[in-house]
Every structure is written in C-alpha cells, then in structure tokens.
Short mmCIF file of C-alpha atoms in Angstrom, two decimals:
data_model
loop_
_atom_site.label_atom_id
_atom_site.label_comp_id
_atom_site.label_asym_id
_atom_site.label_seq_id
_atom_site.Cartn_x
_atom_site.Cartn_y
_atom_site.Cartn_z
CA MET P 19 32.76 67.18 -17.82
CA GLY P 20 30.68 69.71 -16.25
CA ASN P 21 30.83 68.04 -12.78
CA ARG P 22 34.85 68.88 -12.83
CA LYS P 23 33.33 71.82 -10.74
CA TYR P 24 31.71 69.78 -7.91
CA THR P 25 34.87 68.12 -7.52
CA ALA P 26 38.00 70.41 -8.47
CA GLU P 27 37.50 72.79 -5.08
CA ALA P 28 37.84 71.42 -1.59
CA LEU P 29 36.09 73.91 -0.38
CA SER P 30 32.11 74.08 -0.79
CA PRO P 31 30.47 77.53 -1.63
CA TRP P 32 28.18 77.22 1.54
CA MET P 33 30.94 76.66 3.32
CA LYS P 34 32.81 80.06 3.13
CA GLU P 35 29.56 81.81 4.45
CA ASP P 36 30.00 83.30 7.63
CA ALA P 37 27.45 81.89 10.41
CA PRO P 38 26.42 81.27 14.04
CA ASP P 39 28.46 79.61 16.43
CA ARG P 40 31.41 78.82 13.48
CA ASP P 41 33.74 78.58 16.28
CA VAL P 42 32.65 75.46 17.29
CA VAL P 43 30.14 74.12 14.92
CA LEU P 44 31.27 73.00 11.27
CA SER P 45 27.89 72.62 10.01
CA SER P 46 24.47 71.12 10.30
CA ARG P 47 22.58 68.46 7.86
CA VAL P 48 19.20 67.44 7.62
CA ARG P 49 18.02 64.45 6.05
CA ILE P 50 15.61 63.34 4.76
CA ALA P 51 14.57 59.56 3.65
CA ARG P 52 11.54 59.25 1.41
CA ASN P 53 10.10 55.93 -1.17
CA LEU P 54 7.91 56.26 -3.94
CA ARG P 55 4.72 54.18 -3.51
CA HIS P 56 4.35 51.76 -6.12
CA LEU P 57 8.23 50.83 -6.68
CA PRO P 58 9.98 48.23 -4.82
CA PHE P 59 12.87 49.99 -2.55
CA PRO P 60 16.12 49.96 -4.27
CA MET P 61 18.26 47.21 -2.49
CA MET P 62 14.78 44.48 -4.22
CA ALA P 63 13.96 46.69 -7.73
CA SER P 64 15.42 45.73 -10.71
CA ALA P 65 16.92 47.14 -13.10
CA SER P 66 14.01 48.51 -14.92
CA GLN P 67 12.11 49.06 -11.93
CA ALA P 68 15.46 51.18 -10.36
CA SER P 69 15.87 52.91 -13.87
CA ASP P 70 11.88 53.87 -13.45
CA ALA P 71 12.67 55.47 -9.79
CA MET P 72 15.79 57.02 -11.23
CA ASP P 73 13.68 59.26 -14.01
CA ARG P 74 10.26 59.67 -12.01
CA LEU P 75 12.88 61.57 -9.60
CA LEU P 76 15.19 63.37 -11.94
CA MET P 77 11.83 64.43 -13.46
CA VAL P 78 11.00 66.94 -10.95
CA ASN P 79 14.22 68.67 -11.99
CA GLU P 80 13.99 68.56 -15.38
CA SER P 81 10.30 70.02 -15.23
CA GLY P 82 11.56 73.37 -13.39
CA ARG P 83 10.35 72.47 -10.56
CA LEU P 84 13.72 73.26 -8.35
CA ASN P 85 14.13 76.19 -10.10
CA GLY P 86 13.78 78.52 -6.62
CA LEU P 87 17.10 76.40 -5.51
CA GLY P 88 19.12 77.95 -8.77
CA GLU P 89 19.92 75.55 -11.23
CA VAL P 90 20.24 71.88 -10.03
CA SER P 91 22.77 69.84 -11.62
CA SER P 92 21.49 66.39 -12.39
CA ILE P 93 24.60 63.74 -12.37
CA ARG P 94 24.10 60.21 -12.99
CA LEU P 95 27.13 58.56 -11.37
CA SER P 96 27.75 56.28 -13.96
CA GLU P 97 29.40 59.45 -15.34
CA LEU P 98 31.43 59.62 -12.70
CA SER P 99 35.05 58.14 -12.37
CA GLU P 100 35.44 56.18 -9.01
CA LEU P 101 37.92 58.88 -7.84
CA GLU P 102 35.27 61.62 -8.71
CA LYS P 103 32.77 59.44 -6.51
CA GLN P 104 35.46 59.29 -3.57
CA VAL P 105 35.27 63.64 -3.34
CA LEU P 106 31.76 63.75 -3.53
CA VAL P 107 32.18 61.06 -0.39
CA GLU P 108 35.22 63.33 1.24
CA LYS P 109 32.93 66.55 0.56
CA HIS P 110 30.20 65.18 1.93
CA LEU P 111 27.94 65.54 -1.41
CA ILE P 112 27.26 62.05 -1.33
CA SER P 113 26.76 59.32 0.97
CA PRO P 114 29.63 56.11 0.45
CA ALA P 115 26.34 54.02 -0.24
CA LEU P 116 25.69 55.84 -3.01
CA ALA P 117 29.51 55.54 -4.04
CA ASN P 118 28.56 52.22 -4.17
CA GLN P 119 25.87 51.71 -5.99
CA ALA P 120 26.45 50.72 -8.70
CA GLN P 121 23.76 51.48 -11.41
CA HIS P 122 20.95 53.68 -11.81
CA ALA P 123 21.95 56.14 -8.89
CA ALA P 124 21.94 59.56 -9.39
CA LEU P 125 22.25 63.10 -8.23
CA MET P 126 21.01 66.44 -7.85
CA LEU P 127 23.08 69.00 -6.96
CA GLY P 128 22.31 72.69 -6.10
CA PRO P 129 24.68 74.97 -7.27
CA GLY P 130 26.12 75.85 -3.72
CA GLU P 131 26.39 72.19 -3.10
CA ASP P 132 24.38 73.11 0.30
CA VAL P 133 21.65 71.21 -1.67
CA SER P 134 22.12 67.11 -2.52
CA LEU P 135 19.69 65.17 -3.45
CA MET P 136 20.93 61.41 -3.60
CA VAL P 137 18.55 59.11 -5.71
CA ASN P 138 18.59 55.12 -5.45
CA GLU P 139 20.31 55.03 -2.41
CA GLU P 140 19.05 52.89 0.25
CA ASP P 141 16.02 54.81 -0.65
CA HIS P 142 14.65 56.16 -3.42
CA LEU P 143 15.12 59.38 -2.45
CA ARG P 144 17.55 61.09 -0.23
CA ILE P 145 17.17 64.84 0.28
CA GLN P 146 20.12 66.11 2.19
CA CYS P 147 20.70 69.69 3.27
CA LEU P 148 23.95 71.55 4.64
CA HIS P 149 24.38 74.82 6.11
CA ALA P 150 27.06 76.22 7.82
CA GLY P 151 27.97 76.79 11.73
CA PHE P 152 24.99 75.96 14.16
CA GLN P 153 21.70 76.32 11.75
CA LEU P 154 19.30 73.84 12.48
CA LYS P 155 16.61 75.46 12.16
CA GLU P 156 17.21 76.80 8.94
CA THR P 157 18.28 73.80 7.64
CA TRP P 158 15.53 72.01 7.90
CA ASP P 159 13.03 74.68 6.73
CA THR P 160 15.40 74.05 3.69
CA ALA P 161 15.03 70.55 3.48
CA SER P 162 11.31 69.95 4.16
CA LYS P 163 10.49 72.88 1.55
CA ILE P 164 12.20 70.72 -0.76
CA ASP P 165 10.34 67.86 -0.12
CA ASP P 166 7.24 69.38 -0.17
CA ILE P 167 7.89 70.47 -3.55
CA PHE P 168 8.78 66.35 -4.76
CA GLU P 169 5.63 65.20 -2.89
CA GLU P 170 3.99 67.63 -5.50
CA ALA P 171 5.18 65.43 -8.31
CA VAL P 172 5.23 61.85 -7.24
CA ASP P 173 3.48 60.19 -4.75
CA TYR P 174 5.14 58.76 -1.84
CA ALA P 175 5.24 55.60 0.59
CA PHE P 176 3.32 56.48 3.34
CA ASP P 177 1.54 54.86 5.79
CA GLU P 178 -1.25 55.96 8.21
CA LYS P 179 0.31 54.72 11.41
CA TYR P 180 4.23 54.11 10.42
CA GLY P 181 4.14 57.69 8.77
CA PHE P 182 7.16 58.00 5.23
CA LEU P 183 7.91 54.04 4.39
CA THR P 184 11.65 53.40 4.09
CA SER P 185 14.43 50.75 3.79
CA CYS P 186 15.27 50.22 6.98
CA PRO P 187 13.59 50.46 10.27
CA THR P 188 15.71 52.77 11.90
CA ASN P 189 14.24 55.58 9.33
CA VAL P 190 10.69 55.02 9.38
CA GLY P 191 8.40 57.52 10.37
CA THR P 192 9.64 61.17 9.70
CA GLY P 193 12.63 59.87 8.05
CA ILE P 194 14.61 62.66 9.12
CA ARG P 195 18.52 62.40 10.58
CA ALA P 196 19.51 65.66 11.35
CA SER P 197 22.78 66.65 12.78
CA VAL P 198 25.43 69.17 14.35
CA MET P 199 29.17 68.20 13.05
CA MET P 200 31.04 69.85 16.35
CA HIS P 201 34.51 70.77 16.71
CA LEU P 202 35.48 69.95 20.21
CA PRO P 203 39.10 70.21 21.02
CA ALA P 204 38.16 71.80 24.99
CA LEU P 205 36.03 69.39 26.26
CA VAL P 206 39.16 66.45 24.54
CA ILE P 207 41.61 68.20 26.73
CA THR P 208 40.25 68.99 29.81
CA GLY P 209 39.18 65.18 29.93
CA GLN P 210 35.17 65.91 29.83
CA ILE P 211 34.20 64.74 26.17
CA ASN P 212 33.69 60.51 27.62
CA ARG P 213 30.98 62.07 30.02
CA ILE P 214 29.59 64.51 27.62
CA LEU P 215 29.26 61.92 25.05
CA SER P 216 27.56 59.18 27.20
CA ALA P 217 24.98 61.87 28.40
CA VAL P 218 24.02 62.55 24.87
CA THR P 219 23.28 58.76 23.98
CA GLN P 220 21.51 58.69 27.20
CA VAL P 221 19.09 61.17 26.02
CA GLY P 222 18.01 59.25 22.70
CA LEU P 223 21.31 61.06 20.55
CA ALA P 224 24.12 59.57 18.65
CA VAL P 225 27.89 60.58 18.34
CA ARG P 226 29.54 59.56 15.35
CA GLY P 227 32.94 60.46 13.66
CA MET P 228 33.08 62.84 11.06
CA TYR P 229 32.57 60.83 8.05
CA GLY P 230 29.75 59.09 9.64
CA GLU P 231 28.02 55.09 10.60
CA GLY P 232 31.15 53.48 11.50
CA SER P 233 34.30 56.12 10.94
CA GLU P 234 36.23 56.98 14.07
CA ALA P 235 36.48 60.74 15.33
CA THR P 236 39.14 62.38 14.37
CA GLY P 237 40.66 65.49 14.79
CA ASN P 238 38.19 66.55 17.69
CA LEU P 239 35.31 66.06 15.47
CA PHE P 240 32.11 64.59 16.43
CA GLN P 241 29.06 64.27 14.64
CA VAL P 242 25.69 64.29 17.10
CA SER P 243 22.56 63.42 15.62
CA ASN P 244 19.08 61.91 16.36
CA GLN P 245 18.44 58.37 16.89
CA ILE P 246 14.56 57.94 17.07
CA THR P 247 12.51 59.13 13.79
CA LEU P 248 9.18 57.39 14.89
CA GLY P 249 6.98 58.74 17.88
CA GLN P 250 8.08 62.23 17.50
CA SER P 251 7.27 65.21 15.33
CA GLU P 252 9.90 66.76 12.85
CA ALA P 253 10.43 69.87 14.78
CA GLU P 254 10.59 67.83 18.29
CA ILE P 255 13.29 66.08 16.45
CA ILE P 256 14.90 69.02 15.76
CA ASP P 257 14.26 71.39 18.85
CA HIS P 258 15.84 68.05 20.87
CA LEU P 259 19.04 68.23 19.18
CA HIS P 260 19.08 71.51 18.95
CA ALA P 261 19.04 71.84 22.77
CA VAL P 262 21.27 69.36 23.47
CA ALA P 263 23.71 70.95 20.61
CA ARG P 264 23.20 74.36 22.59
CA GLN P 265 24.62 72.50 25.76
CA ILE P 266 27.55 70.95 24.22
CA ILE P 267 28.86 74.69 22.38
CA GLU P 268 28.51 76.15 25.58
CA HIS P 269 30.57 73.51 27.62
CA GLU P 270 32.95 73.52 25.33
CA LYS P 271 32.94 77.51 25.37
CA ALA P 272 33.58 77.53 28.92
CA ALA P 273 36.00 74.81 28.19
CA ARG P 274 37.92 76.75 26.05
CA ALA P 275 37.95 79.58 28.37
CA LYS P 276 39.44 77.59 30.64
CA LEU P 277 42.22 77.13 29.33
CA MET P 278 43.08 80.07 28.17
CA GLY P 279 42.52 80.77 32.02
CA GLU P 280 44.41 78.28 33.33
CA SER P 281 47.11 76.88 31.06
CA ARG P 282 47.54 79.29 28.39
CA LEU P 283 50.94 79.26 27.64
CA LYS P 284 50.77 75.28 27.44
CA VAL P 285 47.57 75.62 25.19
CA GLU P 286 49.79 78.45 23.02
CA ASP P 287 52.94 76.23 22.76
CA ARG P 288 50.74 73.22 21.90
CA ILE P 289 48.97 74.79 18.97
CA LYS P 290 52.47 76.61 18.27
CA ARG P 291 54.42 73.38 17.87
CA SER P 292 51.08 71.88 15.56
CA PHE P 293 51.81 75.02 13.28
CA GLY P 294 55.63 74.07 13.49
CA ILE P 295 54.83 71.22 12.07
CA LEU P 296 52.92 71.04 9.95
CA SER P 297 54.37 73.44 8.14
CA TYR P 298 58.04 71.83 7.75
CA ALA P 299 56.51 68.23 8.05
CA ALA P 300 58.10 66.50 5.21
CA VAL P 301 55.60 63.35 5.51
CA ILE P 302 52.51 63.45 7.66
CA ASP P 303 49.44 60.74 7.66
CA ALA P 304 45.72 61.88 7.82
CA LYS P 305 45.15 61.26 11.32
CA GLU P 306 47.89 62.76 12.70
CA ALA P 307 47.82 66.06 9.92
CA SER P 308 43.77 66.08 11.25
CA GLN P 309 44.75 66.26 14.92
CA ARG P 310 47.45 68.81 13.80
CA LEU P 311 44.63 70.61 12.21
CA SER P 312 42.23 70.34 14.78
CA ASP P 313 45.00 72.58 16.93
CA LEU P 314 45.67 75.41 14.49
CA ARG P 315 41.74 75.38 14.26
CA LEU P 316 41.33 76.01 18.03
CA GLY P 317 44.40 78.75 17.54
CA VAL P 318 42.60 80.25 15.27
CA HIS P 319 39.19 80.58 17.34
CA LEU P 320 41.33 81.32 20.88
CA GLY P 321 43.43 84.39 19.23
CA LEU P 322 46.59 82.30 19.43
CA LEU P 323 47.35 82.36 15.93
CA PRO P 324 46.73 85.76 13.52
CA GLY P 325 48.72 84.28 11.01
CA VAL P 326 45.96 81.46 9.83
CA ASP P 327 42.16 81.92 8.63
CA GLU P 328 39.52 79.21 9.11
CA GLY P 329 38.71 78.90 5.65
CA THR P 330 41.93 77.37 5.06
CA LEU P 331 41.57 74.80 7.51
CA ASN P 332 37.95 73.98 6.40
CA GLU P 333 39.66 73.34 3.05
CA LEU P 334 42.26 71.49 4.30
CA LEU P 335 39.75 69.30 6.02
CA VAL P 336 38.76 68.15 2.30
CA SER P 337 42.32 68.45 0.92
CA ILE P 338 43.78 65.71 3.15
CA GLN P 339 41.14 63.03 2.14
CA PRO P 340 42.97 60.37 0.10
CA GLY P 341 40.41 60.93 -3.03
CA TYR P 342 40.93 64.38 -3.30
CA LEU P 343 44.87 63.99 -3.09
CA GLN P 344 44.88 61.89 -5.37
CA GLN P 345 42.44 64.23 -8.04
CA ALA P 346 44.24 67.14 -6.99
CA TYR P 347 47.84 65.04 -7.87
CA GLY P 348 46.07 63.66 -11.00
CA GLU P 349 47.77 60.27 -10.55
CA ALA P 350 47.22 57.19 -8.26
CA LEU P 351 49.25 57.69 -5.00
CA SER P 352 50.93 54.95 -2.82
CA PRO P 353 50.47 55.42 0.82
CA GLU P 354 54.12 56.85 1.15
CA GLN P 355 53.29 59.13 -1.80
CA ARG P 356 50.03 60.38 -0.40
CA ASP P 357 51.98 61.31 3.08
CA MET P 358 54.53 63.31 1.30
CA THR P 359 51.61 65.10 -0.79
CA ARG P 360 50.05 65.53 1.74
CA ALA P 361 52.94 67.44 3.54
CA GLN P 362 53.89 69.44 1.09
CA MET P 363 50.04 70.78 0.19
CA ILE P 364 49.39 71.73 3.70
CA SER P 365 52.63 73.05 4.33
CA SER P 366 52.38 75.48 1.34
CA ARG P 367 48.49 76.66 2.09
CA LEU P 368 50.29 77.62 5.62
CA ALA P 369 53.09 78.92 4.32
CA THR P 370 50.52 81.81 2.24
CA HIS P 371 49.75 82.99 5.92
CA ALA P 372 53.29 82.76 7.39
CA MET B 21 45.32 44.82 30.07
CA VAL B 22 47.25 42.97 27.33
CA CYS B 23 45.26 41.12 24.40
CA GLN B 24 44.33 37.76 25.65
CA GLU B 25 44.95 36.29 22.17
CA CYS B 26 48.42 37.95 21.10
CA GLY B 27 49.60 38.40 24.83
CA GLN B 28 51.46 41.51 23.34
CA ARG B 29 49.41 44.43 22.21
CA PRO B 30 47.23 46.02 24.24
CA ALA B 31 43.01 45.15 24.44
CA THR B 32 41.35 47.57 23.15
CA LEU B 33 37.76 45.60 22.47
CA HIS B 34 35.74 44.22 25.56
CA PHE B 35 33.07 42.10 24.75
CA SER B 36 31.13 39.92 26.84
CA LYS B 37 29.31 37.41 24.96
CA TYR B 38 26.44 35.90 26.19
CA VAL B 39 25.31 32.52 24.56
CA ASN B 40 22.47 30.35 26.33
CA GLY B 41 22.68 32.53 29.12
CA GLU B 42 26.34 32.06 29.77
CA LYS B 43 28.40 35.06 30.34
CA THR B 44 32.31 34.82 28.89
CA GLU B 45 34.37 37.95 28.74
CA LEU B 46 37.06 38.91 25.91
CA HIS B 47 39.35 41.52 25.97
CA ILE B 48 41.27 41.14 22.95
CA CYS B 49 43.45 44.22 20.45
CA GLU B 50 41.69 44.91 16.95
CA ALA B 51 44.02 42.95 14.96
CA CYS B 52 43.66 39.75 16.84
CA ALA B 53 39.57 40.92 16.92
CA ARG B 54 39.22 41.02 12.99
CA GLU B 55 41.44 37.24 12.74
CA LYS B 56 39.04 35.78 15.24
CA GLY B 57 36.36 37.59 12.92
CA GLU B 58 34.72 39.15 15.78
CA LEU B 59 32.40 41.87 15.06
CA ILE B 60 34.07 45.20 16.04
CA PRO B 61 31.49 48.16 17.15
CA GLY B 62 32.05 51.54 15.07
CA THR B 63 34.00 50.13 12.11
CA PRO B 64 32.85 49.22 8.69
CA SER B 65 33.72 45.75 8.05
CA GLY B 66 32.27 45.26 11.57
CA PHE B 67 29.18 45.57 13.32
CA SER B 68 26.57 47.99 12.18
CA ILE B 69 23.29 48.97 12.50
CA HIS B 70 21.79 46.46 10.38
CA ASN B 71 23.71 43.69 12.48
CA LEU B 72 22.30 45.06 15.54
CA LEU B 73 18.70 45.26 13.72
CA SER B 74 19.30 41.21 12.62
CA GLY B 75 19.52 40.35 16.08
CA LEU B 76 16.48 42.33 17.30
CA MET B 77 14.25 40.45 14.23
CA ASP B 78 14.72 37.42 15.89
CA PHE B 79 13.20 38.07 18.68
CA ASP B 80 10.48 36.47 18.74
CA PRO B 81 7.22 37.57 20.10
CA SER B 82 4.81 34.51 19.54
CA GLY B 83 7.00 32.17 21.18
CA LEU B 84 6.86 30.00 18.56
CA SER B 85 9.44 27.03 18.10
CA GLY B 86 11.02 24.48 15.68
CA ALA B 87 8.43 24.04 12.53
CA LYS B 88 6.07 27.25 12.81
CA ALA B 89 9.02 29.35 13.80
CA GLN B 90 10.17 27.71 10.22
CA VAL B 91 7.20 28.49 8.76
CA GLN B 92 7.26 32.41 10.03
CA GLN B 93 10.57 32.81 8.52
CA GLN B 94 9.95 31.58 5.24
CA GLN B 95 6.67 33.64 5.22
CA ARG B 96 6.97 35.90 1.69
CA CYS B 97 5.88 39.89 0.86
CA GLU B 98 3.77 39.74 -1.61
CA GLY B 99 4.91 43.30 -2.64
CA CYS B 100 8.62 42.29 -3.59
CA GLY B 101 9.32 38.62 -2.65
CA MET B 102 11.09 39.29 0.36
CA THR B 103 10.87 36.57 3.20
CA TYR B 104 11.00 37.26 6.82
CA GLY B 105 14.12 35.36 6.79
CA GLN B 106 15.97 38.09 4.54
CA PHE B 107 14.74 40.79 6.29
CA SER B 108 15.68 39.48 9.54
CA LYS B 109 19.09 39.02 8.09
CA LEU B 110 19.40 42.16 6.34
CA GLY B 111 17.41 43.94 8.45
CA ARG B 112 16.11 46.11 5.76
CA PHE B 113 12.78 46.11 3.63
CA GLY B 114 11.89 45.86 0.23
CA CYS B 115 9.23 47.99 -0.26
CA ALA B 116 5.97 49.22 1.61
CA HIS B 117 3.97 46.22 1.51
CA CYS B 118 6.87 44.78 3.84
CA TYR B 119 5.39 46.89 6.51
CA LYS B 120 2.12 45.32 6.00
CA GLN B 121 3.49 42.09 5.30
CA PHE B 122 5.14 41.97 8.68
CA ALA B 123 3.33 43.78 10.88
CA GLU B 124 2.70 41.58 13.04
CA ARG B 125 6.06 40.66 14.43
CA LEU B 126 7.42 44.63 13.28
CA ASP B 127 5.44 46.73 16.21
CA PRO B 128 7.79 45.07 19.25
CA LEU B 129 10.80 45.68 16.82
CA LEU B 130 9.65 49.52 16.29
CA LYS B 131 9.02 49.89 20.15
CA ARG B 132 12.89 48.95 20.72
CA VAL B 133 14.58 50.89 18.20
CA HIS B 134 12.32 54.37 18.54
CA GLY B 135 10.37 53.45 21.83
CA ASN B 136 7.34 54.09 19.89
CA THR B 137 5.10 52.40 17.16
CA VAL B 138 3.25 55.56 15.44
CA HIS B 139 4.17 58.33 13.54
CA VAL B 140 3.26 61.62 14.60
CA GLY B 141 5.29 64.20 12.10
CA LYS B 142 4.77 65.52 8.85
CA VAL B 143 2.04 63.83 6.82
CA PRO B 144 1.81 64.48 2.95
CA LYS B 145 -1.19 66.26 0.74
CA ARG B 146 -1.02 63.55 -1.80
CA ALA B 147 -0.66 60.14 0.03
CA GLY B 148 -1.92 60.94 3.28
CA GLY B 149 -5.53 62.67 2.41
CA LEU B 150 -7.29 61.54 5.20
CA VAL B 151 -5.06 61.33 7.61
CA ARG B 152 -4.07 65.23 7.19
CA LEU B 153 -7.87 66.28 7.47
CA ARG B 154 -8.25 64.05 10.46
CA ARG B 155 -5.03 65.39 12.26
CA GLU B 156 -5.97 68.88 10.95
CA ILE B 157 -9.87 68.88 12.31
CA ASP B 158 -8.11 67.67 15.71
CA GLY B 159 -5.50 70.74 16.04
CA LEU B 160 -9.19 72.77 14.62
CA LYS B 161 -10.70 71.45 17.53
CA ARG B 162 -7.67 71.54 20.12
CA GLU B 163 -8.12 75.12 19.11
CA MET B 164 -11.59 75.91 19.17
CA GLN B 165 -11.15 74.38 22.90
CA SER B 166 -8.99 77.36 23.70
CA ARG B 167 -11.11 80.22 22.22
CA ILE B 168 -13.77 79.39 24.14
CA GLU B 169 -11.84 79.31 27.51
CA GLY B 170 -10.75 82.52 26.59
CA GLU B 171 -14.42 83.59 25.75
CA ASP B 172 -13.68 84.26 22.23
CA PHE B 173 -16.98 82.78 21.12
CA GLU B 174 -16.69 84.68 17.44
CA SER B 175 -13.52 82.98 16.49
CA ALA B 176 -14.30 79.96 18.09
CA ALA B 177 -17.53 79.54 15.93
CA ASP B 178 -15.66 80.00 12.76
CA LEU B 179 -13.50 77.57 13.75
CA ARG B 180 -16.63 75.70 14.40
CA ASP B 181 -18.00 75.91 11.49
CA ARG B 182 -14.89 75.27 9.91
CA ILE B 183 -14.13 71.30 11.49
CA ARG B 184 -17.69 70.91 9.88
CA GLU B 185 -16.84 71.97 6.58
CA LEU B 186 -13.65 69.11 6.88
CA GLU B 187 -16.03 66.43 8.26
CA ARG B 188 -17.90 66.66 5.80
CA GLU B 189 -15.00 66.20 3.47
CA VAL B 190 -13.93 62.92 5.47
CA GLN B 191 -17.31 61.92 5.22
CA ASN B 192 -17.44 62.32 1.25
CA GLY B 193 -14.04 60.03 1.91
#
C-alpha cells in the first residue's frame, strides 16, 4: 500500500529541517476549520451527504489545484488499519477525532507531511500545516494559501456577521487554531512553570499536553494555542500568540542559563543519569521514557551530551508511542511487552551514539 | 490532603459545586472520581469543551421558564433538523443554517466564549462578495484620509476614483 511510507518512518520529513528557536520550540502548527455551504456539517450529514462533501473536497486535489505543494496523496480512512490510523495520530498528521470517524473520512497529505488536510472530521475540511521550530507566521502563510486554493474551488459556509461557520461555536469566525509545541524543562525544574502558564491563560491562550485537548503534559512538552477565533483578525491572533510564545522562549532560555550558572553539576548529573537509565533499562513505561528523553533533549541543547543528536530524540518521541511500537514489531503487544520493547528500542537507538 | 472517599490515596482533584446557590467542596483522588462519575477536567473521558459549552448553552437570556423554555428547547433548525435542545446538549451545530435559526440565543454565548460577536478576519472571495467589497472600500477610505493628511492629493484622488468604482459595484449588487 502506498500509504505505508507515511506510517513506516517515525520522523516526518519536515521535522528534519533546521529551524529557528529549535532548542525550545519543536513545532509550529496552524489549523483552519472550513465547511461547505450547502451541506450539513459531518455530525448531521447523511451517508450520501458526507460522501458528497468528501468527493468535492478530494476533487480539489484530483483536479491538480494542489500541485504547487508537490504530490499530495488522497487517502480514504477506510483504507487504513486501526494501527496505521493510530500511528498517524501519534505523528500528529490526523486528529483522534478523524481516526474515530467510521465512514467517508479522508486525508490529503503533502509529501513533506507538513500539510495535512482532514475531510469530514468535526468540520468538512480542516487544513493543518506544521513547520519545525518557531515559524508561526510562515506556517499561517502556508495554511492561508491552501485555504485560498480551496476557496476558489468550493463554496464555503460564510456569514457576514459570524465569519466562517463551524460545527463548534468555539471555532467560528476565523476558524483558526494556531499553536506552538514547546519544551520547557528549565521552567519546570526551577518551579516557574505554573506562574507562567497561569499568566498565559489569563491573556486568552490555552495550554495543553502534547497530544492536544485532554492530554497530560508529559516530557515537559507544552502546547500553547489561541482560544479566541471571533472578533480578532487572523494576523492579530497569530501576532498575539507569537508575542507570548516569544516571551516564554526567552524565559526558558534564561532559566537554562541560570541552571548552568548556579547548579551545573546537578543538572549534568540528572541528564547523564537519564542517559544511563535509557541506555540500560530492561523495561520502561511511556511516561518515564518521555520524562527521561526530556532530560536528554535539555542535555543536547546545553551541550552536555555531545554524542546525542536532536533528530534521534525527535524520532524517539514518536517511536515510543504504543501505536508506532506495535507497528514496528508487527504484532499486538501487551502493556508489559510494550514497556520491554520500548526499552529495547530506546537503548538500541542511543547505542549508536555512545 | 487525603481523598475524602477512600481516605487512602492523596486527593488530586478539588471540585467546588454550586447547586441552587449552595456550595459544596469535594477533594478526591482520580480513581474515586472516576467511580463517582465526576467530570474530570483534562481527561478524555471527562470534562470537555463541549461539556462546558452545553453548560453555557443552558444559560437563558430571556429568563423563560417552564413551558416556554420547553418550547424553545424543541425549536428545530429548518436546515438540518437539529433541535435547540440537541445543540445545547452536544455543544455543536448541525449546519450553517443553525447559526441563523438559533441566532437569538447565540450572541450571549459567543460573547462569553470569544468576548465578541462579530468576525473581522478573512473574507472569502466567492461567498463573501459584497462583504469583501464593503471592507475593501472602508480600507481605501482610511488610506485616502491618511494621504489627504499627508497632503498627497494626487494619490488620494486616485483612491477616490477607485472607491467610487467599487461603490457602483456594490449598488449593482
């Protein structure tokens, strides 16, 4: 199956690019929610209406309008196994909601896996763009251009007062959700994180764990995103998030410098112990693995772990997730087997750097 | 603090419930919360944005009660058939027409969620035809004003002509 290439590799091509502020920001993401004018939203659509919406949206790719993005694959979710869907969720290429959609759901995926267009999720179309590092404005530009291409080909549900109409009133207006995935270990270690996160929520932004709504922040990864979509322009939304994220980045960098200045030996010890455990553990659960990999990531950026590179850590971030682990080992694994397999996978990847 | 229910595990969840103006506090661990069926913020099985929305949806600006409120709950969207009751339960609309059908009760909700009720962002070329023109005219007028203030009368005149052209387009629909 041609889709295998998207699930075989843990690391998406876009993650390999060099990017600004990569020592703190893993990725920038923009999602745009859109609906077709004359069809009910997916939740209320009949099978034939859902299939109609899917055909119209997939046609935009088939007609060659998306050619500027390279060869975009159209994938119907019904072609994928449960495990493949789970891997796509773990790679952030589709949402859990799309993976759970039984019928008439589809995905258009750009060759760099930096563009993922979800069809019949909560809304008819969700345009998602991902860039490595802190590149919020560039990510918005890409997403907006794709939005323009679709707008030329299909009629969007739009209201003069409320803007773009979405299934959930929390998305109405611009329909955009912009987010930055940040690694903030020094703010956590120095105990400043809660103060910063509460300040962030007070200025109208939301903070979540790595896998979106309802997920815990493991491995010191925090996703900061806009909450308001109505009454602010796209540029204002992006600028506001950009400005706040910039401040968090600077705080994190200052906290790292402080750690290195005041307790270098303690930090170095913690990072190297984590390296030791990840290299030699026989079993490890996902939570501990994420936490220890966070230590390694910090070590790489502080120059305390010369043998390890960031690419390996990014790859492990996805590889240690249950879906990817099971796919890599080609069988269903019990939780105990997963913890063992995870430990093996990590130690073998790190051994090449020792 | 120890969980009020099992008295063993540490209480990690702290709830304040207001029922008919009466406040009760609950300090429990996650396991007991699940057993009790409490909504847990930040967990997939528990509290979600849709739960929150449906809470806000029950907010009734008209102050209707009893039979009249009942009628309102049964009001049905002509576009997709969704009732207001369904909408307030699910926190999601069924189609674009729902926004018109339930407009009366929508503004207070949007105000609470977004602090605002009017879109000021991108306007699509196709669906937004007239809106787009009107916004372009407003932008050009502002630009013209600043050119006049800067005594750049020549380019202000060009802008005036362009504005007239667009205004004719708006009039012709």
